[in-house]
Amino acid sequence: MDRLEIHTLICKRDINWFIVTIKLFAYYSKLDFDVVIHEDGSFDKDDCKYLIDTIPNSSIISRVQSEEEIKNFLKDYELCTHFRLAKHHTIFRVKLFDPFYFTKSHNLIYIDSDILFCKEPLALIENIKHKKGAYLKDTWSAYCVPFRDEDNDILCDRFINAGLNYYPTHTHYSLDHIEKCLEILYAHGSREATHPFLEQNCIAYMITQLRREGTIFNELPHPDYSVPTLGSFISEHGRTALHLNSSPLVGPWKKEHYLYEMDKIGLTWSL
């Protein structure tokens, strides 16, 4: 079974953003898929019902459920277990492990809640059609010591973002490589650190090493798929997908971009 799955990690405040994200993706891609929502522990029963009722073919993995079940998946990986379960690390660590344990098909796209689709994602669809991995190119290398640009690192390819990536088979994921990356990161002080880019660094390291071993991961065309640095609201930017994160160059105009794209397809939703 290799039915396409969309996985995301969201909190209560991002529920409506994600609903619009997935509606726009469905509208433009015309793909048939299941949606697996990994909640961060902030949902209540009404949130779960709201999402299930709103998003077709969706399911929710609760924080309580995942915390217990993930232990067996990681039992042979000491550092992966530590990173996933250590409370001081950011919640982003969930997306490094949980989608790959809870997937039924091992044919999945991970999408952050703030990926705004503005037209048909042709490059992504082409990779899905041919079962080739794909990743979003970042605007800058958001990694940790010793993988930053200024560290002259060669173990991670530059500019790999963790917000929109396609993993078409089980061979596009490796706990061995993640464990090795954590070993390097922890040796440089990250074990007790709270850093927002640790999980992204692990994904970048894993993708880099898998590519060097012959596994295909294509970079989605940049800046057609990008973390934009527009510096203002620009309606007709011509791009396919924008990662509208909290960067000062992006975040202040997130709502304007979403409302504009919603209006283009006649979608009304409360943000």
Coordinates of C-alpha atoms in Angstrom, one line a residue, residues 10 12 33 49 64 79 97 108 111 113 143 170-171 185 187 195 198 200-201 243 246 260:
I10 CA 0.5 21.6 14.7
K12 CA -4.1 24.7 18.8
F33 CA -4.4 11.7 0.0
K49 CA -13.8 16.8 16.1
V64 CA -0.2 11.3 24.8
L79 CA 20.3 9.6 21.3
F97 CA 10.4 10.8 14.1
L108 CA 4.4 10.8 2.7
I111 CA 4.0 20.0 5.4
S113 CA 1.0 24.6 8.7
Y143 CA 21.7 24.7 11.1
H170 CA 11.1 3.7 3.7
T171 CA 14.5 4.0 2.1
L185 CA 25.5 17.8 17.7
A187 CA 29.3 16.5 21.2
H195 CA 17.5 25.2 19.8
L198 CA 18.1 20.8 15.8
Q200 CA 16.1 20.6 10.8
N201 CA 19.8 19.9 11.1
H243 CA 6.9 29.0 3.5
S246 CA 8.0 33.7 11.7
Y260 CA -5.3 36.9 -1.0

